[in-house]
């Protein structure tokens, strides 16, 4: 069993043909999109079967999610049928997740009715089901006690999770770098492979979630804060601006004078320098 929090990514056809074998040992699980909307073949995720096959070949546990466009409970049940058709009797170790975030979705109790209809249909098929959305919707539109029985997978790209109800998974970043590519990074706070087999597990306390989340977020920050060692390693779109700021403001790199300009910078620092360069350009123009 993976040590909690288990570390994973979520993928869809937008990630292209993913080399999941190369990610073995770097992730504990993968959540794979199966499709979107009602049970229509053209709305299947074209990489779903391929991604499932490659996860199973690599021995990586997986779960699945479906992106919702349901306007009523009939459409929500069709989305459940869509999910079950694509699963073909499989029982994903990391469960089934209903992705509820589209701006076209109904408001109020109608949205809650849809989520309940989908989750009940999936549960009736014997599968473990939860709900995915971003923090604001979880705190507002999806805050109904009717949804308390279902695990929550909360998206908040931040160093800390602000959701105060019990949480199953946290999508904490869209900038997780593995094998030179960026992914959505996820943390699971439950032993889902055990739960999907019908075993009972106690929920983690909010304090435990916060402690583990903070430690993981700090680790990611530390790994990325000195991503660009030298000026030459800065992305081409920002390199000229970074060099301009260092020259005009007389900044010294961490490598010292006479050496290749070494900056040990992260993405945020580089972006700040590009803004400063624009300010300097504006000031130079006003003086002229």
Coordinates of C-alpha atoms in Angstrom, one line a residue:
X1 CA 0.0 0.0 0.0
X2 CA 1.2 3.5 -0.8
X3 CA 2.1 5.7 2.1
X4 CA -0.4 8.5 2.7
X5 CA -0.8 10.9 1.2
X6 CA -0.5 8.9 -2.0
X7 CA 0.9 10.9 -4.9
X8 CA -0.7 10.9 -8.3
X9 CA -1.6 12.7 -11.5
X10 CA -4.8 13.1 -13.5
X11 CA -4.7 12.8 -17.3
X12 CA -7.0 13.0 -20.4
X13 CA -6.6 13.0 -24.2
X14 CA -5.2 16.5 -23.9
X15 CA -2.0 15.0 -22.4
X16 CA -1.6 13.0 -25.6
X17 CA 0.0 9.6 -25.7
X18 CA 1.4 9.3 -22.1
X19 CA 4.4 7.1 -21.4
X20 CA 3.0 5.7 -18.2
X21 CA 5.7 3.0 -17.9
X22 CA 8.2 5.9 -17.5
X23 CA 6.2 7.3 -14.6
X24 CA 6.3 4.0 -12.7
X25 CA 7.8 4.6 -9.3
X26 CA 7.2 8.4 -9.5
X27 CA 3.4 8.2 -9.0
X28 CA 1.3 6.0 -6.8
X29 CA -1.9 6.4 -8.9
X30 CA -3.3 8.0 -12.0
X31 CA -6.9 9.3 -12.5
X32 CA -7.9 8.9 -16.1
X33 CA -10.7 10.8 -17.8
X34 CA -13.1 8.4 -19.5
X35 CA -15.2 11.0 -21.3
X36 CA -17.5 13.9 -21.1
X37 CA -21.3 14.5 -21.1
X38 CA -24.0 12.0 -22.0
X39 CA -23.6 8.4 -23.2
X40 CA -22.6 9.2 -26.8
X41 CA -19.6 7.5 -28.5
X42 CA -18.2 10.7 -29.9
X43 CA -17.9 12.0 -26.3
X44 CA -15.6 9.2 -25.2
X45 CA -12.0 10.2 -24.2
X46 CA -10.0 8.8 -27.2
X47 CA -7.1 8.0 -24.9
X48 CA -9.1 6.3 -22.1
X49 CA -8.7 2.7 -23.2
X50 CA -5.1 3.2 -24.1
X51 CA -4.3 4.9 -20.7
X52 CA -6.0 2.1 -18.8
X53 CA -4.1 -0.5 -20.7
X54 CA -0.8 1.2 -20.0
X55 CA -1.5 1.8 -16.3
X56 CA -2.3 -1.9 -15.8
X57 CA 0.8 -2.9 -17.8
X58 CA 2.9 -0.7 -15.6
X59 CA 1.2 -1.9 -12.4
X60 CA 0.0 1.6 -11.5
X61 CA -3.4 1.8 -9.7
X62 CA -5.9 4.0 -11.5
X63 CA -9.3 5.7 -11.1
X64 CA -11.5 7.5 -13.6
X65 CA -13.5 10.7 -14.0
X66 CA -16.2 12.0 -16.3
X67 CA -16.6 15.7 -17.1
X68 CA -20.3 16.7 -16.6
X69 CA -22.5 18.9 -18.8
X70 CA -25.8 17.6 -17.3
X71 CA -28.7 20.0 -17.3
X72 CA -31.0 17.7 -15.5
X73 CA -31.1 14.3 -13.7
X74 CA -31.9 12.4 -16.9
X75 CA -28.7 13.7 -18.4
X76 CA -26.8 13.0 -15.2
X77 CA -28.0 9.4 -15.3
X78 CA -26.9 9.2 -18.9
X79 CA -23.5 10.4 -17.8
X80 CA -23.4 7.6 -15.3
X81 CA -24.3 5.1 -18.1
X82 CA -21.5 6.7 -20.2
X83 CA -19.0 6.0 -17.4
X84 CA -20.2 2.4 -16.8
X85 CA -20.1 1.6 -20.5
X86 CA -16.5 2.6 -20.8
X87 CA -15.5 0.8 -17.6
X88 CA -16.9 -2.5 -19.0
X89 CA -17.2 -4.0 -15.5
X90 CA -13.8 -2.8 -14.2
X91 CA -13.5 -1.7 -10.6
X92 CA -11.0 1.2 -10.5
X93 CA -8.8 1.1 -7.5
X94 CA -9.0 4.8 -7.1
X95 CA -12.7 5.0 -7.7
X96 CA -15.0 7.0 -10.0
X97 CA -15.1 10.8 -9.9
X98 CA -17.8 13.2 -11.2
X99 CA -16.2 16.3 -12.5
X100 CA -18.6 19.1 -11.7
X101 CA -17.2 22.5 -12.8
X102 CA -18.6 23.6 -16.1
X103 CA -20.1 27.1 -16.2
X104 CA -23.1 25.8 -18.2
X105 CA -24.3 23.6 -15.2
X106 CA -27.5 24.6 -13.4
X107 CA -27.6 26.4 -10.1
X108 CA -29.1 25.6 -6.7
X109 CA -30.7 22.3 -5.9
X110 CA -30.8 21.3 -9.5
X111 CA -27.1 20.9 -9.5
X112 CA -27.1 18.9 -6.3
X113 CA -29.9 16.7 -7.8
X114 CA -27.7 15.9 -10.7
X115 CA -24.7 15.0 -8.6
X116 CA -26.8 12.7 -6.4
X117 CA -28.4 11.1 -9.5
X118 CA -25.0 10.3 -11.0
X119 CA -23.4 9.1 -7.8
X120 CA -26.4 6.9 -6.9
X121 CA -26.3 5.3 -10.3
X122 CA -22.6 4.5 -10.1
X123 CA -23.0 3.2 -6.5
X124 CA -25.8 0.9 -7.6
X125 CA -23.3 -0.6 -10.1
X126 CA -21.1 -1.5 -7.1
X127 CA -18.4 1.2 -7.6
X128 CA -16.9 3.8 -5.2
X129 CA -17.8 7.3 -6.3
X130 CA -16.8 10.8 -5.4
X131 CA -17.1 14.4 -6.6
X132 CA -14.5 16.7 -8.1
X133 CA -14.6 20.5 -8.4
X134 CA -12.6 23.6 -7.5
X135 CA -12.6 25.1 -4.1
X136 CA -15.1 27.9 -4.5
X137 CA -17.8 25.5 -5.9
X138 CA -17.1 23.0 -3.1
X139 CA -17.6 25.8 -0.5
X140 CA -20.8 27.1 -2.2
X141 CA -22.7 25.3 -4.9
X142 CA -21.6 21.8 -3.8
X143 CA -21.8 22.5 0.0
X144 CA -25.1 20.7 0.5
X145 CA -25.3 18.1 3.3
X146 CA -26.9 15.8 0.6
X147 CA -23.4 15.4 -0.8
X148 CA -21.7 14.7 2.5
X149 CA -21.8 10.9 1.9
X150 CA -19.5 11.3 -1.2
X151 CA -15.8 11.8 -1.1
X152 CA -14.5 15.2 -2.3
X153 CA -11.6 15.7 -4.7
X154 CA -10.8 19.4 -4.3
X155 CA -8.9 21.5 -6.8
X156 CA -7.0 24.4 -5.3
X157 CA -3.6 25.2 -6.8
X158 CA -1.9 26.5 -3.7
X159 CA 0.6 25.6 -1.0
X160 CA -2.3 24.9 1.4
X161 CA -5.8 23.5 1.2
X162 CA -8.5 25.7 2.6
X163 CA -11.4 23.2 2.3
X164 CA -12.7 22.5 5.9
X165 CA -14.9 19.5 5.3
X166 CA -13.5 15.9 5.0
X167 CA -11.4 15.6 1.9
X168 CA -10.5 12.5 -0.1
X169 CA -8.1 14.0 -2.6
X170 CA -6.5 17.4 -3.3
X171 CA -5.4 18.6 -6.8
X172 CA -2.8 20.9 -5.5
X173 CA -1.0 22.0 -8.7
X174 CA -1.0 22.0 -12.4
X175 CA 2.8 22.5 -12.5
X176 CA 4.1 19.1 -11.2
X177 CA 7.1 18.3 -13.4
X178 CA 7.8 14.7 -14.0
X179 CA 10.2 13.5 -16.8
X180 CA 10.3 17.0 -18.2
X181 CA 6.6 17.4 -18.6
X182 CA 4.0 19.3 -16.5
X183 CA 1.0 17.5 -15.0
X184 CA -1.9 18.1 -12.6
X185 CA -0.6 16.9 -9.3
X186 CA -2.9 15.1 -6.8
X187 CA -2.6 13.8 -3.2
X188 CA -4.9 11.1 -1.9
X189 CA -5.6 11.1 1.8
X190 CA -7.4 7.7 1.9
X191 CA -6.2 4.2 1.0
X192 CA -8.5 4.0 -2.0
X193 CA -7.5 0.5 -3.2
X194 CA -8.7 -0.8 0.2
X195 CA -11.9 1.2 0.1
X196 CA -12.8 0.1 -3.4
X197 CA -12.7 -3.5 -2.2
X198 CA -15.3 -2.7 0.5
X199 CA -12.9 -2.3 3.5
X200 CA -13.6 0.3 6.1
X201 CA -11.2 3.1 6.8
X202 CA -11.3 6.0 9.2
X203 CA -11.2 9.5 7.7
X204 CA -8.1 11.5 8.3
X205 CA -8.6 14.5 10.6
X206 CA -8.4 18.0 9.2
X207 CA -5.2 18.6 11.2
X208 CA -3.6 15.5 9.6
X209 CA -4.6 16.6 6.2
X210 CA -3.2 20.1 6.8
X211 CA 0.1 18.7 8.1
X212 CA 0.6 16.3 5.3
X213 CA -0.5 18.9 2.6
X214 CA 1.9 21.5 4.0
X215 CA 4.8 19.2 4.0
X216 CA 4.1 18.0 0.4
X217 CA 3.6 21.6 -0.9
X218 CA 6.8 22.8 0.7
X219 CA 8.6 19.9 -1.0
X220 CA 7.3 20.9 -4.4
X221 CA 8.2 24.5 -3.7
X222 CA 11.7 23.6 -2.8
X223 CA 12.2 21.5 -5.9
X224 CA 11.1 24.3 -8.1
X225 CA 12.4 27.5 -6.5
X226 CA 15.8 27.2 -8.1
X227 CA 14.6 25.6 -11.3
X228 CA 16.7 28.0 -13.5
X229 CA 20.3 27.8 -12.4
X230 CA 21.8 30.3 -14.9
X231 CA 20.6 33.0 -17.3
X232 CA 21.1 30.6 -20.2
X233 CA 18.6 28.2 -18.7
X234 CA 15.8 30.8 -18.4
X235 CA 13.0 30.3 -21.0
X236 CA 13.7 32.2 -24.2
X237 CA 10.6 34.4 -23.8
X238 CA 11.9 35.8 -20.5
X239 CA 15.7 35.7 -21.0
X240 CA 16.2 39.1 -22.5
X241 CA 14.0 40.8 -19.8
X242 CA 15.9 39.0 -17.0
X243 CA 19.3 40.0 -18.4
X244 CA 18.0 43.6 -18.8
X245 CA 17.0 43.9 -15.1
X246 CA 20.2 42.4 -13.9
X247 CA 22.2 44.9 -16.0
X248 CA 20.2 48.1 -15.4
X249 CA 19.8 47.5 -11.6
X250 CA 23.4 46.2 -11.2
X251 CA 22.2 42.9 -9.6
X252 CA 24.8 40.2 -8.9
X253 CA 24.1 36.6 -9.6
X254 CA 24.7 33.9 -7.0
X255 CA 27.8 32.7 -8.8
X256 CA 29.7 35.9 -8.2
X257 CA 31.5 38.3 -10.6
X258 CA 33.5 36.9 -13.5
X259 CA 31.4 33.8 -13.7
X260 CA 28.5 32.8 -15.9
X261 CA 25.5 34.7 -14.5
X262 CA 23.9 32.3 -12.1
X263 CA 20.5 33.2 -10.7
X264 CA 19.0 30.0 -9.1
X265 CA 15.5 31.3 -9.9
X266 CA 12.0 29.8 -9.9
X267 CA 9.1 30.5 -12.2
X268 CA 7.6 33.2 -10.0
X269 CA 10.9 35.1 -9.7
X270 CA 11.4 35.0 -13.5
X271 CA 7.9 36.4 -14.1
X272 CA 8.4 39.2 -11.6
X273 CA 11.6 40.2 -13.4
X274 CA 9.8 40.4 -16.7
X275 CA 7.3 42.8 -15.1
X276 CA 10.1 44.9 -13.7
X277 CA 11.7 45.0 -17.2
X278 CA 8.5 46.5 -18.6
X279 CA 8.4 49.1 -15.8
X280 CA 12.0 50.0 -16.6
X281 CA 11.2 50.3 -20.3
X282 CA 8.3 52.7 -19.5
X283 CA 10.5 54.8 -17.2
X284 CA 13.2 55.0 -19.9
X285 CA 10.6 56.1 -22.4
X286 CA 9.3 58.9 -20.1
X287 CA 12.8 60.2 -19.5
X288 CA 13.5 60.3 -23.2

